[in-house]
Coordinates of N, CA, C and O in Angstrom, one line a residue:
M840 N 2.5 17.6 -6.8 CA 1.7 17.1 -7.8 C 1.5 18.1 -8.9 O 1.5 19.3 -8.6
N841 N 1.4 17.7 -10.1 CA 1.2 18.6 -11.2 C -0.1 19.3 -11.0 O -1.2 18.7 -10.7
K842 N -0.1 20.6 -11.0 CA -1.2 21.5 -10.7 C -2.4 21.1 -11.6 O -3.6 21.2 -11.1
D843 N -2.2 20.7 -12.8 CA -3.3 20.4 -13.7 C -4.1 19.1 -13.2 O -5.2 19.0 -13.5
L844 N -3.4 18.3 -12.5 CA -4.0 17.0 -12.1 C -5.0 17.2 -10.9 O -5.9 16.4 -10.7
H845 N -4.9 18.3 -10.2 CA -5.8 18.6 -9.1 C -7.3 18.7 -9.6 O -8.2 18.4 -8.8
K846 N -7.4 19.1 -10.8 CA -8.8 19.4 -11.2 C -9.6 18.1 -11.6 O -10.8 18.1 -11.8
Y847 N -8.9 17.0 -11.7 CA -9.5 15.7 -12.0 C -9.9 14.9 -10.8 O -9.3 14.9 -9.8
S848 N -11.0 14.2 -11.0 CA -11.5 13.3 -9.9 C -10.6 12.1 -9.8 O -9.8 11.8 -10.7
D849 N -10.7 11.3 -8.7 CA -10.0 10.1 -8.5 C -10.3 9.2 -9.7 O -9.4 8.5 -10.3
A850 N -11.5 9.0 -10.0 CA -12.0 8.1 -11.1 C -11.4 8.5 -12.4 O -10.9 7.7 -13.2
E851 N -11.3 9.8 -12.7 CA -10.7 10.3 -14.0 C -9.2 10.0 -14.0 O -8.7 9.5 -15.0
L852 N -8.5 10.3 -12.9 CA -7.0 10.0 -12.9 C -6.8 8.5 -13.1 O -5.9 8.1 -13.8
L853 N -7.6 7.7 -12.4 CA -7.4 6.2 -12.6 C -7.7 5.8 -14.0 O -7.0 5.0 -14.6
S854 N -8.7 6.3 -14.6 CA -9.1 6.0 -16.0 C -8.0 6.4 -16.9 O -7.6 5.7 -17.8
F855 N -7.4 7.6 -16.7 CA -6.3 8.1 -17.6 C -5.1 7.2 -17.5 O -4.5 6.8 -18.5
Y856 N -4.8 6.8 -16.2 CA -3.6 5.9 -16.0 C -3.9 4.5 -16.7 O -3.0 4.0 -17.4
R857 N -5.1 4.0 -16.5 CA -5.4 2.7 -17.2 C -5.3 2.7 -18.7 O -4.8 1.8 -19.3
R858 N -5.7 3.8 -19.2 CA -5.7 4.0 -20.7 C -4.3 4.2 -21.3 O -3.9 3.7 -22.3
T859 N -3.5 5.1 -20.6 CA -2.3 5.5 -21.1 C -1.0 4.9 -20.5 O 0.0 4.9 -21.1
R860 N -1.2 4.3 -19.3 CA -0.1 3.8 -18.5 C 1.0 4.9 -18.2 O 2.1 4.5 -17.8
K861 N 0.6 6.1 -18.3 CA 1.5 7.2 -17.9 C 1.5 7.3 -16.4 O 0.5 7.6 -15.8
P862 N 2.7 7.2 -15.8 CA 2.8 7.2 -14.3 C 2.3 8.5 -13.7 O 1.9 8.5 -12.5
D863 N 2.4 9.6 -14.4 CA 2.0 10.9 -13.8 C 0.6 10.8 -13.2 O 0.3 11.4 -12.2
Y864 N -0.3 10.2 -13.9 CA -1.7 10.1 -13.4 C -1.8 9.3 -12.1 O -2.5 9.8 -11.2
L865 N -1.1 8.2 -12.0 CA -1.2 7.5 -10.8 C -0.4 8.2 -9.7 O -0.8 8.1 -8.5
I866 N 0.7 8.8 -10.0 CA 1.5 9.5 -9.0 C 0.6 10.7 -8.4 O 0.6 10.9 -7.2
G867 N -0.1 11.3 -9.3 CA -1.0 12.4 -8.8 C -2.0 11.8 -7.9 O -2.3 12.4 -6.8
L868 N -2.6 10.7 -8.2 CA -3.6 10.1 -7.4 C -3.0 9.6 -6.1 O -3.6 9.8 -5.0
Y869 N -1.8 9.0 -6.1 CA -1.2 8.5 -4.9 C -0.8 9.6 -4.0 O -1.0 9.6 -2.8
E870 N -0.2 10.7 -4.6 CA 0.2 11.9 -3.7 C -1.0 12.5 -3.0 O -0.9 12.9 -1.9
R871 N -2.2 12.4 -3.6 CA -3.4 12.9 -3.0 C -3.7 12.1 -1.7 O -4.2 12.7 -0.7
Y872 N -3.3 10.9 -1.6 CA -3.6 10.0 -0.5 C -2.4 9.5 0.3 O -2.6 8.7 1.2
M873 N -1.3 10.1 0.0 CA -0.1 9.7 0.8 C -0.2 9.9 2.3 O 0.2 8.9 3.0
P874 N -0.8 11.0 2.8 CA -1.0 11.0 4.3 C -1.8 9.9 4.8 O -1.6 9.4 5.9
L875 N -2.9 9.5 4.1 CA -3.7 8.5 4.5 C -3.0 7.1 4.6 O -3.0 6.4 5.6
V876 N -2.2 6.8 3.5 CA -1.4 5.6 3.5 C -0.4 5.5 4.6 O -0.4 4.5 5.3
Y877 N 0.3 6.6 4.8 CA 1.3 6.6 5.9 C 0.6 6.5 7.3 O 1.1 5.8 8.1
G878 N -0.5 7.3 7.5 CA -1.2 7.2 8.7 C -1.7 5.9 9.1 O -1.6 5.4 10.2
V879 N -2.3 5.2 8.1 CA -2.8 3.8 8.4 C -1.6 2.9 8.7 O -1.7 2.1 9.6
A880 N -0.6 3.0 7.9 CA 0.6 2.1 8.1 C 1.2 2.3 9.5 O 1.5 1.4 10.2
L881 N 1.3 3.6 9.9 CA 1.8 3.9 11.2 C 0.9 3.4 12.3 O 1.4 2.8 13.3
K882 N -0.4 3.5 12.1 CA -1.3 3.0 13.1 C -1.2 1.5 13.4 O -1.2 1.0 14.5
Y883 N -1.0 0.7 12.3 CA -0.9 -0.7 12.4 C 0.5 -1.2 12.8 O 0.7 -2.1 13.6
L884 N 1.5 -0.6 12.2 CA 2.9 -1.1 12.4 C 3.6 -0.5 13.5 O 4.7 -1.0 13.9
K885 N 3.1 0.6 14.0 CA 3.6 1.2 15.3 C 5.0 1.9 15.3 O 5.5 2.3 16.3
N886 N 5.6 2.0 14.1 CA 6.9 2.7 14.1 C 7.2 3.3 12.7 O 6.7 2.8 11.7
V887 N 7.9 4.4 12.8 CA 8.1 5.2 11.5 C 8.8 4.4 10.4 O 8.4 4.4 9.3
P888 N 10.0 3.7 10.7 CA 10.6 3.0 9.6 C 9.8 2.0 8.9 O 9.8 1.9 7.7
D889 N 9.0 1.2 9.7 CA 8.2 0.2 9.1 C 7.0 0.8 8.3 O 6.7 0.3 7.3
A890 N 6.5 1.9 8.8 CA 5.4 2.6 8.1 C 6.0 3.2 6.8 O 5.3 3.1 5.7
Q891 N 7.2 3.7 6.8 CA 7.8 4.2 5.6 C 8.1 3.1 4.6 O 7.8 3.3 3.4
D892 N 8.5 2.0 5.1 CA 8.8 0.8 4.2 C 7.5 0.4 3.6 O 7.4 0.0 2.4
A893 N 6.4 0.3 4.4 CA 5.1 -0.1 3.9 C 4.6 0.9 2.8 O 4.1 0.4 1.7
V894 N 4.8 2.2 3.0 CA 4.4 3.1 2.0 C 5.1 2.9 0.6 O 4.5 2.9 -0.4
M895 N 6.4 2.6 0.7 CA 7.2 2.4 -0.5 C 6.7 1.1 -1.2 O 6.6 1.0 -2.4
Q896 N 6.5 0.0 -0.4 CA 6.1 -1.3 -0.9 C 4.7 -1.2 -1.6 O 4.5 -1.7 -2.7
I897 N 3.8 -0.5 -0.9 CA 2.5 -0.4 -1.5 C 2.5 0.4 -2.8 O 1.9 0.1 -3.7
W898 N 3.3 1.5 -2.8 CA 3.5 2.3 -3.9 C 4.0 1.5 -5.1 O 3.5 1.6 -6.2
E899 N 5.0 0.7 -4.9 CA 5.5 -0.1 -6.0 C 4.5 -1.1 -6.6 O 4.5 -1.3 -7.8
E900 N 3.7 -1.6 -5.7 CA 2.7 -2.6 -6.1 C 1.5 -1.9 -6.8 O 0.8 -2.6 -7.6
L901 N 1.3 -0.7 -6.5 CA 0.1 0.0 -7.0 C 0.0 0.1 -8.5 O -1.1 0.0 -9.1
F902 N 1.1 0.3 -9.2 CA 1.1 0.4 -10.7 C 0.4 -0.8 -11.4 O -0.3 -0.6 -12.4
E903 N 0.7 -2.0 -10.8 CA 0.0 -3.2 -11.4 C -1.3 -3.4 -10.8 O -2.3 -3.8 -11.5
K904 N -1.5 -3.3 -9.5 CA -2.8 -3.6 -8.9 C -3.9 -2.9 -9.4 O -5.0 -3.4 -9.6
V905 N -3.7 -1.6 -9.7 CA -4.9 -0.8 -10.2 C -5.4 -1.3 -11.6 O -6.5 -1.0 -12.0
L906 N -4.5 -2.0 -12.3 CA -4.9 -2.5 -13.6 C -5.8 -3.7 -13.5 O -6.4 -4.1 -14.5
H907 N -5.7 -4.4 -12.4 CA -6.4 -5.7 -12.3 C -7.5 -5.8 -11.3 O -8.0 -6.8 -11.0
H908 N -7.9 -4.6 -10.8 CA -9.0 -4.6 -9.8 C -10.1 -3.7 -10.3 O -9.8 -2.6 -10.9
D909 N -11.3 -4.0 -9.9 CA -12.5 -3.2 -10.2 C -12.6 -2.2 -9.1 O -13.1 -2.6 -8.0
I910 N -12.1 -1.0 -9.3 CA -12.1 0.0 -8.2 C -13.2 1.0 -8.4 O -13.2 1.7 -9.3
Q911 N -14.1 1.0 -7.4 CA -15.3 1.9 -7.5 C -14.9 3.2 -6.8 O -15.2 4.3 -7.4
V912 N -14.3 3.1 -5.6 CA -13.9 4.3 -4.9 C -12.5 4.1 -4.5 O -12.1 3.3 -3.7
F913 N -11.6 4.9 -5.2 CA -10.2 4.7 -5.0 C -9.7 4.8 -3.6 O -8.9 4.0 -3.1
K914 N -10.2 5.8 -2.9 CA -9.7 6.1 -1.5 C -10.1 4.9 -0.6 O -9.2 4.4 0.2
A915 N -11.3 4.3 -0.7 CA -11.6 3.2 0.1 C -10.8 1.9 -0.3 O -10.4 1.2 0.5
W916 N -10.6 1.8 -1.6 CA -9.8 0.6 -2.1 C -8.4 0.7 -1.6 O -7.8 -0.3 -1.2
L917 N -7.8 1.9 -1.7 CA -6.5 2.1 -1.2 C -6.3 1.9 0.3 O -5.4 1.2 0.7
Y918 N -7.3 2.3 1.0 CA -7.3 2.1 2.5 C -7.3 0.6 2.7 O -6.5 0.1 3.6
S919 N -8.1 -0.1 2.0 CA -8.2 -1.6 2.2 C -6.8 -2.3 1.8 O -6.4 -3.2 2.5
C920 N -6.2 -1.8 0.8 CA -4.9 -2.3 0.4 C -3.9 -2.1 1.5 O -3.1 -3.0 1.8
V921 N -3.9 -0.9 2.0 CA -2.9 -0.6 3.1 C -3.2 -1.4 4.3 O -2.2 -2.0 4.9
R922 N -4.4 -1.5 4.7 CA -4.8 -2.3 5.9 C -4.4 -3.7 5.7 O -3.8 -4.3 6.6
N923 N -4.7 -4.3 4.6 CA -4.4 -5.7 4.3 C -2.9 -5.9 4.3 O -2.4 -6.9 4.8
Y924 N -2.2 -5.0 3.7 CA -0.7 -5.1 3.6 C -0.2 -5.1 5.1 O 0.7 -6.0 5.4
C925 N -0.6 -4.2 5.9 CA -0.1 -4.1 7.3 C -0.5 -5.4 8.1 O 0.3 -5.9 8.9
L926 N -1.7 -5.9 7.9 CA -2.1 -7.1 8.6 C -1.3 -8.3 8.2 O -0.9 -9.1 9.1
M927 N -1.0 -8.4 6.9 CA -0.2 -9.5 6.5 C 1.2 -9.3 7.0 O 1.8 -10.3 7.4
E928 N 1.7 -8.1 7.1 CA 3.1 -7.9 7.6 C 3.1 -8.3 9.1 O 4.0 -9.0 9.6
L929 N 2.1 -7.9 9.9 CA 2.0 -8.3 11.3 C 1.9 -9.8 11.4 O 2.5 -10.4 12.3
R930 N 1.1 -10.4 10.6 CA 1.0 -11.9 10.6 C 2.3 -12.6 10.3 O 2.7 -13.5 11.0
R931 N 3.0 -12.0 9.3 CA 4.3 -12.6 8.9 C 5.3 -12.5 10.1 O 6.0 -13.4 10.4
R932 N 5.3 -11.3 10.8 CA 6.2 -11.1 11.9 C 5.8 -12.1 13.0 O 6.7 -12.6 13.7
S933 N 4.6 -12.2 13.3 CA 4.1 -13.1 14.3 C 4.5 -14.6 14.1 O 5.0 -15.3 15.0
L934 N 4.4 -15.0 12.8 CA 4.8 -16.4 12.5 C 6.3 -16.5 12.6 O 6.8 -17.5 13.1
R935 N 7.1 -15.5 12.2 CA 8.5 -15.5 12.4 C 8.9 -15.6 13.8 O 9.8 -16.4 14.2
V936 N 8.3 -14.9 14.7 CA 8.6 -14.9 16.1 C 8.2 -16.3 16.7 O 9.0 -16.9 17.5
H937 N 7.1 -16.8 16.3 CA 6.6 -18.1 16.7 C 7.6 -19.2 16.3 O 8.0 -20.0 17.1
V938 N 8.1 -19.1 15.1 CA 9.0 -20.1 14.6 C 10.3 -20.0 15.4 O 10.9 -21.0 15.8
K939 N 10.8 -18.8 15.6 CA 12.0 -18.6 16.4 C 11.9 -19.1 17.8 O 12.8 -19.8 18.3
S940 N 10.7 -18.9 18.4 CA 10.5 -19.3 19.8 C 10.5 -20.8 19.8 O 11.0 -21.5 20.7
N941 N 9.9 -21.5 18.8 CA 9.8 -22.9 18.8 C 11.2 -23.5 18.6 O 11.6 -24.5 19.2
R942 N 12.0 -22.9 17.8 CA 13.4 -23.4 17.6 C 14.2 -23.3 18.9 O 14.9 -24.2 19.3
L943 N 14.0 -22.2 19.6 CA 14.7 -22.0 20.9 C 14.2 -23.1 21.9 O 15.0 -23.7 22.6
F944 N 12.9 -23.3 21.8 CA 12.3 -24.3 22.7 C 12.9 -25.7 22.5 O 13.3 -26.4 23.4
F945 N 13.0 -26.0 21.2 CA 13.5 -27.4 20.8 C 15.0 -27.5 21.1 O 15.4 -28.6 21.4
H946 N 15.7 -26.4 21.0 CA 17.1 -26.4 21.3 C 17.4 -26.7 22.8 O 18.4 -27.2 23.2
H947 N 16.4 -26.3 23.6 CA 16.6 -26.5 25.1 C 16.3 -27.9 25.5 O 16.6 -28.2 26.7
D948 N 15.7 -28.7 24.7 CA 15.3 -30.0 25.1 C 16.4 -30.9 25.2 O 17.4 -31.0 24.6

């Protein structure tokens, strides 16, 4: 992270990004919480490749999401985003497994 960005609060970095759309501000903010994002993703998804994929997907979505949400506490908001992403991913997997098992079941009839 740019050393100068360390001196700013989360709210300040978020405000700078929203005003200027300069990615450095959001990158600085995201790098601050990368271990949290990865840890939460790993906790829910249970394996390293899926957690790494989640981190990248969440990162890509973050540039737009922060522009459209009223974020009071960035860390808490980001945690919620990661948790929700992981729960949706687990739900998607569950539905896919269920559909596959139904197809197998019907093929055996």
